[in-house]
Amino acid sequence: RKEVEQDPGPFNVPEGATVAFNCTYSNSASQSFFWYRQDCRKEPKLLMSVYSSGNEDGRFTAQLNRASQYISLLIRDSKLSDSATYLCVVNRYTGNQFYFGTGTSLTVIP
Amino acid sequence: NAGVTQTPKFQVLKTGQSMTLQCAQDMNHEYMSWYRQDPGMGLRLIHYSVGAGITDQGEVPNGYNVSRSTTEDFPLRLLSAAPSQTSVYFCASTMGAGSTDTQYFGPGTRLTVL
């Protein structure tokens, strides 16, 4: 079983829409959780960390459910510039390894 | 402050050739890692290092060697290139080995093995 699983999409949404991505992780020892954004043929960049209590950064909201072992990302009022692939990442402190999901592709349509 | 740099950006090799992908960071980060990214597979960890002189294997280490003689540099060596190693390679660095730290990625090396 993969460490991190994501729905690959693609998600095609109109500008202004709200879209949500989910991600599940298999190892209950996972300690830290992140969403990274990757533009076509570019390197991944941190979008936001995910905290147990949930956190928000502008139009982006991340949630963590440890009991069900899933992480979510909500994007409100989608912009054309949000078009990218969103990567779910988890880390188990022991072993110093980050595990990446395969990514969810989002295209925001005018 | 250049962040994480990688060279070359593109490379074509023939089967059996060897080469070194270079990675350097100027942020004094302790933790560095190499990933490969293939379609439908996501980023997979090849090797990582928690500090100068210390390296360890990740998920897909076969066919690759690394060394970490300085904090700044973390080269990845392909010993005898195979078509299965055609991929995009990313180097990343993190302040420490702590799991909460942000990873900073280099721009990637696109490698084709014929």
PDB file of C-alpha atoms in Angstrom:
ATOM      1  CA  ARG A   1       0.000   0.000   0.000  1.00  0.00           C
ATOM      2  CA  LYS A   2       1.309   3.443  -0.886  1.00  0.00           C
ATOM      3  CA  GLU A   3       2.310   5.750   1.960  1.00  0.00           C
ATOM      4  CA  VAL A   4       0.258   8.592   0.513  1.00  0.00           C
ATOM      5  CA  GLU A   5      -2.641   8.377  -1.917  1.00  0.00           C
ATOM      6  CA  GLN A   6      -4.357  11.129  -3.809  1.00  0.00           C
ATOM      7  CA  ASP A   7      -7.047  11.302  -6.455  1.00  0.00           C
ATOM      8  CA  PRO A   8      -5.050  12.318  -9.554  1.00  0.00           C
ATOM      9  CA  GLY A   9      -7.971  14.208 -11.069  1.00  0.00           C
ATOM     10  CA  PRO A  10      -7.949  16.114 -13.268  1.00  0.00           C
ATOM     11  CA  PHE A  11     -10.216  18.662 -11.673  1.00  0.00           C
ATOM     12  CA  ASN A  12     -11.479  21.236 -14.162  1.00  0.00           C
ATOM     13  CA  VAL A  13     -13.374  24.033 -12.438  1.00  0.00           C
ATOM     14  CA  PRO A  14     -14.598  27.483 -13.486  1.00  0.00           C
ATOM     15  CA  GLU A  15     -13.111  30.638 -12.044  1.00  0.00           C
ATOM     16  CA  GLY A  16     -14.663  31.469  -8.701  1.00  0.00           C
ATOM     17  CA  ALA A  17     -15.510  27.882  -7.843  1.00  0.00           C
ATOM     18  CA  THR A  18     -14.624  26.108  -4.634  1.00  0.00           C
ATOM     19  CA  VAL A  19     -12.684  22.884  -4.998  1.00  0.00           C
ATOM     20  CA  ALA A  20     -11.523  20.340  -2.447  1.00  0.00           C
ATOM     21  CA  PHE A  21      -8.790  17.732  -2.618  1.00  0.00           C
ATOM     22  CA  ASN A  22      -8.334  14.808  -0.287  1.00  0.00           C
ATOM     23  CA  CYS A  23      -5.329  12.723   0.544  1.00  0.00           C
ATOM     24  CA  THR A  24      -4.958   9.615   2.706  1.00  0.00           C
ATOM     25  CA  TYR A  25      -1.845   8.305   4.414  1.00  0.00           C
ATOM     26  CA  SER A  26      -1.189   4.766   5.515  1.00  0.00           C
ATOM     27  CA  ASN A  27       1.189   5.100   8.443  1.00  0.00           C
ATOM     28  CA  SER A  28      -0.302   6.242  11.720  1.00  0.00           C
ATOM     29  CA  ALA A  29       3.199   7.257  12.868  1.00  0.00           C
ATOM     30  CA  SER A  30       3.191  10.127  10.381  1.00  0.00           C
ATOM     31  CA  GLN A  31       3.912  13.347  12.238  1.00  0.00           C
ATOM     32  CA  SER A  32       3.880  16.229   9.817  1.00  0.00           C
ATOM     33  CA  PHE A  33       1.723  17.062   6.848  1.00  0.00           C
ATOM     34  CA  PHE A  34       2.027  19.481   3.975  1.00  0.00           C
ATOM     35  CA  TRP A  35       0.529  20.592   0.698  1.00  0.00           C
ATOM     36  CA  TYR A  36       2.988  21.491  -2.057  1.00  0.00           C
ATOM     37  CA  ARG A  37       2.156  23.057  -5.389  1.00  0.00           C
ATOM     38  CA  GLN A  38       3.911  22.102  -8.608  1.00  0.00           C
ATOM     39  CA  ASP A  39       3.543  24.036 -11.829  1.00  0.00           C
ATOM     40  CA  CYS A  40       4.124  22.289 -15.139  1.00  0.00           C
ATOM     41  CA  ARG A  41       7.758  21.225 -15.501  1.00  0.00           C
ATOM     42  CA  LYS A  42       8.784  23.193 -12.422  1.00  0.00           C
ATOM     43  CA  GLU A  43       9.935  22.233  -8.957  1.00  0.00           C
ATOM     44  CA  PRO A  44       7.464  21.706  -6.091  1.00  0.00           C
ATOM     45  CA  LYS A  45       6.994  24.598  -3.694  1.00  0.00           C
ATOM     46  CA  LEU A  46       5.423  24.608  -0.261  1.00  0.00           C
ATOM     47  CA  LEU A  47       1.839  25.830  -0.296  1.00  0.00           C
ATOM     48  CA  MET A  48       1.083  25.273   3.367  1.00  0.00           C
ATOM     49  CA  SER A  49       1.725  23.037   6.324  1.00  0.00           C
ATOM     50  CA  VAL A  50      -1.257  21.237   7.826  1.00  0.00           C
ATOM     51  CA  TYR A  51      -1.856  21.487  11.550  1.00  0.00           C
ATOM     52  CA  SER A  52      -4.029  19.311  13.735  1.00  0.00           C
ATOM     53  CA  SER A  53      -6.460  22.120  14.436  1.00  0.00           C
ATOM     54  CA  GLY A  54      -6.770  23.021  10.774  1.00  0.00           C
ATOM     55  CA  ASN A  55      -5.340  26.170   9.288  1.00  0.00           C
ATOM     56  CA  GLU A  56      -6.167  28.790   6.722  1.00  0.00           C
ATOM     57  CA  ASP A  57      -4.065  30.962   4.454  1.00  0.00           C
ATOM     58  CA  GLY A  58      -6.180  33.357   2.466  1.00  0.00           C
ATOM     59  CA  ARG A  59      -8.346  31.325   0.083  1.00  0.00           C
ATOM     60  CA  PHE A  60      -6.718  28.046   1.130  1.00  0.00           C
ATOM     61  CA  THR A  61      -7.826  25.901   4.058  1.00  0.00           C
ATOM     62  CA  ALA A  62      -6.128  22.701   5.157  1.00  0.00           C
ATOM     63  CA  GLN A  63      -7.574  20.109   7.500  1.00  0.00           C
ATOM     64  CA  LEU A  64      -6.126  17.027   9.154  1.00  0.00           C
ATOM     65  CA  ASN A  65      -8.098  14.069  10.456  1.00  0.00           C
ATOM     66  CA  ARG A  66      -5.707  11.808  12.340  1.00  0.00           C
ATOM     67  CA  ALA A  67      -8.349   9.256  13.253  1.00  0.00           C
ATOM     68  CA  SER A  68      -9.211   8.645   9.601  1.00  0.00           C
ATOM     69  CA  GLN A  69      -5.698   9.410   8.390  1.00  0.00           C
ATOM     70  CA  TYR A  70      -6.644  11.923   5.781  1.00  0.00           C
ATOM     71  CA  ILE A  71      -5.728  15.453   4.861  1.00  0.00           C
ATOM     72  CA  SER A  72      -7.752  17.895   2.822  1.00  0.00           C
ATOM     73  CA  LEU A  73      -7.169  21.127   0.960  1.00  0.00           C
ATOM     74  CA  LEU A  74      -9.986  23.530   0.145  1.00  0.00           C
ATOM     75  CA  ILE A  75      -9.511  26.307  -2.380  1.00  0.00           C
ATOM     76  CA  ARG A  76     -12.171  29.003  -2.420  1.00  0.00           C
ATOM     77  CA  ASP A  77     -12.811  31.530  -5.201  1.00  0.00           C
ATOM     78  CA  SER A  78     -10.496  29.711  -7.640  1.00  0.00           C
ATOM     79  CA  LYS A  79      -8.236  31.852  -9.822  1.00  0.00           C
ATOM     80  CA  LEU A  80      -6.683  30.976 -13.162  1.00  0.00           C
ATOM     81  CA  SER A  81      -3.321  31.139 -11.408  1.00  0.00           C
ATOM     82  CA  ASP A  82      -4.347  28.254  -9.130  1.00  0.00           C
ATOM     83  CA  SER A  83      -3.995  25.862 -12.077  1.00  0.00           C
ATOM     84  CA  ALA A  84      -1.262  23.448 -11.018  1.00  0.00           C
ATOM     85  CA  THR A  85      -0.683  20.033  -9.510  1.00  0.00           C
ATOM     86  CA  TYR A  86      -1.147  19.816  -5.747  1.00  0.00           C
ATOM     87  CA  LEU A  87       1.032  17.340  -3.880  1.00  0.00           C
ATOM     88  CA  CYS A  88       0.186  15.888  -0.501  1.00  0.00           C
ATOM     89  CA  VAL A  89       3.289  15.199   1.620  1.00  0.00           C
ATOM     90  CA  VAL A  90       3.700  13.447   4.953  1.00  0.00           C
ATOM     91  CA  ASN A  91       6.711  12.888   7.161  1.00  0.00           C
ATOM     92  CA  ARG A  92       7.481  10.388   9.857  1.00  0.00           C
ATOM     93  CA  TYR A  93       9.988  12.003  12.187  1.00  0.00           C
ATOM     94  CA  THR A  94      11.850   8.741  12.623  1.00  0.00           C
ATOM     95  CA  GLY A  95      13.644   8.006   9.381  1.00  0.00           C
ATOM     96  CA  ASN A  96      13.716  11.612   8.209  1.00  0.00           C
ATOM     97  CA  GLN A  97      11.824  10.777   5.067  1.00  0.00           C
ATOM     98  CA  PHE A  98       9.135  12.749   3.307  1.00  0.00           C
ATOM     99  CA  TYR A  99       6.529  10.793   1.355  1.00  0.00           C
ATOM    100  CA  PHE A 100       4.786  12.358  -1.608  1.00  0.00           C
ATOM    101  CA  GLY A 101       1.459  11.600  -3.160  1.00  0.00           C
ATOM    102  CA  THR A 102       1.257  11.435  -6.941  1.00  0.00           C
ATOM    103  CA  GLY A 103      -0.500  14.797  -7.057  1.00  0.00           C
ATOM    104  CA  THR A 104      -3.901  16.120  -8.021  1.00  0.00           C
ATOM    105  CA  SER A 105      -4.153  18.168 -11.188  1.00  0.00           C
ATOM    106  CA  LEU A 106      -6.281  21.322 -11.133  1.00  0.00           C
ATOM    107  CA  THR A 107      -7.217  23.455 -14.120  1.00  0.00           C
ATOM    108  CA  VAL A 108      -9.228  26.598 -13.519  1.00  0.00           C
ATOM    109  CA  ILE A 109     -11.198  27.586 -16.600  1.00  0.00           C
ATOM    110  CA  PRO A 110     -12.108  31.189 -17.503  1.00  0.00           C
TER     111      PRO A 110
ATOM    112  CA  ASN B   1      21.071  33.776  -1.846  1.00  0.00           C
ATOM    113  CA  ALA B   2      20.603  31.333  -4.751  1.00  0.00           C
ATOM    114  CA  GLY B   3      18.739  28.666  -2.753  1.00  0.00           C
ATOM    115  CA  VAL B   4      19.110  25.195  -4.256  1.00  0.00           C
ATOM    116  CA  THR B   5      20.880  24.939  -7.595  1.00  0.00           C
ATOM    117  CA  GLN B   6      21.144  21.918  -9.864  1.00  0.00           C
ATOM    118  CA  THR B   7      23.257  21.254 -12.911  1.00  0.00           C
ATOM    119  CA  PRO B   8      22.798  20.310 -15.652  1.00  0.00           C
ATOM    120  CA  LYS B   9      19.205  21.227 -16.499  1.00  0.00           C
ATOM    121  CA  PHE B  10      19.032  18.647 -19.293  1.00  0.00           C
ATOM    122  CA  GLN B  11      21.155  15.613 -20.091  1.00  0.00           C
ATOM    123  CA  VAL B  12      21.031  12.787 -22.609  1.00  0.00           C
ATOM    124  CA  LEU B  13      23.073   9.670 -21.901  1.00  0.00           C
ATOM    125  CA  LYS B  14      23.622   6.381 -23.635  1.00  0.00           C
ATOM    126  CA  THR B  15      23.017   3.145 -21.784  1.00  0.00           C
ATOM    127  CA  GLY B  16      26.031   2.248 -19.680  1.00  0.00           C
ATOM    128  CA  GLN B  17      27.436   5.774 -19.375  1.00  0.00           C
ATOM    129  CA  SER B  18      28.023   7.277 -15.971  1.00  0.00           C
ATOM    130  CA  MET B  19      27.496  10.830 -14.846  1.00  0.00           C
ATOM    131  CA  THR B  20      27.090  13.043 -11.802  1.00  0.00           C
ATOM    132  CA  LEU B  21      24.163  15.343 -11.168  1.00  0.00           C
ATOM    133  CA  GLN B  22      25.247  18.318  -9.124  1.00  0.00           C
ATOM    134  CA  CYS B  23      23.264  19.897  -6.302  1.00  0.00           C
ATOM    135  CA  ALA B  24      24.299  22.791  -4.092  1.00  0.00           C
ATOM    136  CA  GLN B  25      22.556  24.962  -1.514  1.00  0.00           C
ATOM    137  CA  ASP B  26      23.684  28.164   0.157  1.00  0.00           C
ATOM    138  CA  MET B  27      21.212  28.192   3.047  1.00  0.00           C
ATOM    139  CA  ASN B  28      23.388  26.170   5.456  1.00  0.00           C
ATOM    140  CA  HIS B  29      20.768  23.442   5.527  1.00  0.00           C
ATOM    141  CA  GLU B  30      21.674  20.185   7.210  1.00  0.00           C
ATOM    142  CA  TYR B  31      19.222  17.912   5.427  1.00  0.00           C
ATOM    143  CA  MET B  32      19.483  17.268   1.693  1.00  0.00           C
ATOM    144  CA  SER B  33      17.778  14.722  -0.500  1.00  0.00           C
ATOM    145  CA  TRP B  34      17.421  13.483  -4.050  1.00  0.00           C
ATOM    146  CA  TYR B  35      14.111  12.511  -5.644  1.00  0.00           C
ATOM    147  CA  ARG B  36      13.089  11.239  -9.023  1.00  0.00           C
ATOM    148  CA  GLN B  37       9.711  12.089 -10.506  1.00  0.00           C
ATOM    149  CA  ASP B  38       8.071   9.846 -13.057  1.00  0.00           C
ATOM    150  CA  PRO B  39       4.586  10.163 -14.567  1.00  0.00           C
ATOM    151  CA  GLY B  40       1.969   8.607 -12.305  1.00  0.00           C
ATOM    152  CA  MET B  41       4.532   7.791  -9.618  1.00  0.00           C
ATOM    153  CA  GLY B  42       4.988  11.040  -7.759  1.00  0.00           C
ATOM    154  CA  LEU B  43       8.314  11.977  -6.216  1.00  0.00           C
ATOM    155  CA  ARG B  44      10.290   9.045  -4.878  1.00  0.00           C
ATOM    156  CA  LEU B  45      13.226   9.428  -2.522  1.00  0.00           C
ATOM    157  CA  ILE B  46      16.534   8.084  -3.847  1.00  0.00           C
ATOM    158  CA  HIS B  47      19.044   9.054  -1.136  1.00  0.00           C
ATOM    159  CA  TYR B  48      19.194  11.584   1.631  1.00  0.00           C
ATOM    160  CA  SER B  49      21.691  13.095   4.040  1.00  0.00           C
ATOM    161  CA  VAL B  50      21.167  14.539   7.508  1.00  0.00           C
ATOM    162  CA  GLY B  51      24.556  16.248   7.557  1.00  0.00           C
ATOM    163  CA  ALA B  52      28.052  16.276   6.131  1.00  0.00           C
ATOM    164  CA  GLY B  53      29.507  12.776   6.092  1.00  0.00           C
ATOM    165  CA  ILE B  54      26.154  11.050   6.639  1.00  0.00           C
ATOM    166  CA  THR B  55      24.035   9.549   3.876  1.00  0.00           C
ATOM    167  CA  ASP B  56      21.256   6.990   3.766  1.00  0.00           C
ATOM    168  CA  GLN B  57      19.111   5.199   1.247  1.00  0.00           C
ATOM    169  CA  GLY B  58      15.598   6.139   0.376  1.00  0.00           C
ATOM    170  CA  GLU B  59      12.907   4.215  -1.443  1.00  0.00           C
ATOM    171  CA  VAL B  60      14.689   3.704  -4.798  1.00  0.00           C
ATOM    172  CA  PRO B  61      18.486   3.781  -4.256  1.00  0.00           C
ATOM    173  CA  ASN B  62      19.620   1.095  -6.705  1.00  0.00           C
ATOM    174  CA  GLY B  63      21.871   2.377  -9.474  1.00  0.00           C
ATOM    175  CA  TYR B  64      22.712   5.617  -7.655  1.00  0.00           C
ATOM    176  CA  ASN B  65      25.458   6.722  -5.278  1.00  0.00           C
ATOM    177  CA  VAL B  66      25.756   9.855  -3.178  1.00  0.00           C
ATOM    178  CA  SER B  67      28.294  11.511  -0.947  1.00  0.00           C
ATOM    179  CA  ARG B  68      28.170  14.539   1.340  1.00  0.00           C
ATOM    180  CA  SER B  69      31.641  15.902   1.940  1.00  0.00           C
ATOM    181  CA  THR B  70      30.411  19.433   2.661  1.00  0.00           C
ATOM    182  CA  THR B  71      27.197  20.922   3.985  1.00  0.00           C
ATOM    183  CA  GLU B  72      26.627  22.739   0.700  1.00  0.00           C
ATOM    184  CA  ASP B  73      27.017  19.977  -1.891  1.00  0.00           C
ATOM    185  CA  PHE B  74      25.175  16.715  -2.436  1.00  0.00           C
ATOM    186  CA  PRO B  75      26.033  15.137  -5.815  1.00  0.00           C
ATOM    187  CA  LEU B  76      24.146  12.159  -7.224  1.00  0.00           C
ATOM    188  CA  ARG B  77      26.107   9.677  -9.306  1.00  0.00           C
ATOM    189  CA  LEU B  78      24.608   7.338 -11.865  1.00  0.00           C
ATOM    190  CA  LEU B  79      26.993   4.419 -12.061  1.00  0.00           C
ATOM    191  CA  SER B  80      25.866   2.813 -15.334  1.00  0.00           C
ATOM    192  CA  ALA B  81      22.866   4.557 -16.849  1.00  0.00           C
ATOM    193  CA  ALA B  82      19.844   2.505 -17.885  1.00  0.00           C
ATOM    194  CA  PRO B  83      16.708   3.570 -19.793  1.00  0.00           C
ATOM    195  CA  SER B  84      14.711   3.009 -16.581  1.00  0.00           C
ATOM    196  CA  GLN B  85      16.591   5.954 -15.095  1.00  0.00           C
ATOM    197  CA  THR B  86      15.033   8.352 -17.571  1.00  0.00           C
ATOM    198  CA  SER B  87      13.286  10.774 -15.255  1.00  0.00           C
ATOM    199  CA  VAL B  88      13.248  14.239 -13.769  1.00  0.00           C
ATOM    200  CA  TYR B  89      15.576  14.496 -10.786  1.00  0.00           C
ATOM    201  CA  PHE B  90      15.017  17.006  -8.005  1.00  0.00           C
ATOM    202  CA  CYS B  91      17.369  17.881  -5.202  1.00  0.00           C
ATOM    203  CA  ALA B  92      15.901  19.376  -2.038  1.00  0.00           C
ATOM    204  CA  SER B  93      17.208  20.803   1.191  1.00  0.00           C
ATOM    205  CA  THR B  94      15.684  21.436   4.599  1.00  0.00           C
ATOM    206  CA  MET B  95      16.943  23.424   7.549  1.00  0.00           C
ATOM    207  CA  GLY B  96      17.203  20.374   9.761  1.00  0.00           C
ATOM    208  CA  ALA B  97      16.114  16.808   9.956  1.00  0.00           C
ATOM    209  CA  GLY B  98      13.006  17.900  11.803  1.00  0.00           C
ATOM    210  CA  SER B  99       9.859  16.787  10.142  1.00  0.00           C
ATOM    211  CA  THR B 100       8.193  20.173  10.294  1.00  0.00           C
ATOM    212  CA  ASP B 101      10.729  21.921   8.131  1.00  0.00           C
ATOM    213  CA  THR B 102       9.970  23.224   4.652  1.00  0.00           C
ATOM    214  CA  GLN B 103      11.731  21.496   1.789  1.00  0.00           C
ATOM    215  CA  TYR B 104      13.282  23.776  -0.831  1.00  0.00           C
ATOM    216  CA  PHE B 105      13.687  22.200  -4.242  1.00  0.00           C
ATOM    217  CA  GLY B 106      16.121  22.866  -7.024  1.00  0.00           C
ATOM    218  CA  PRO B 107      14.819  23.425 -10.570  1.00  0.00           C
ATOM    219  CA  GLY B 108      15.388  19.809 -11.578  1.00  0.00           C
ATOM    220  CA  THR B 109      17.498  17.882 -14.072  1.00  0.00           C
ATOM    221  CA  ARG B 110      15.707  16.233 -16.970  1.00  0.00           C
ATOM    222  CA  LEU B 111      17.619  13.074 -17.840  1.00  0.00           C
ATOM    223  CA  THR B 112      17.046  10.862 -20.854  1.00  0.00           C
ATOM    224  CA  VAL B 113      18.870   7.555 -21.193  1.00  0.00           C
ATOM    225  CA  LEU B 114      18.853   6.047 -24.665  1.00  0.00           C
TER     226      LEU B 114
END
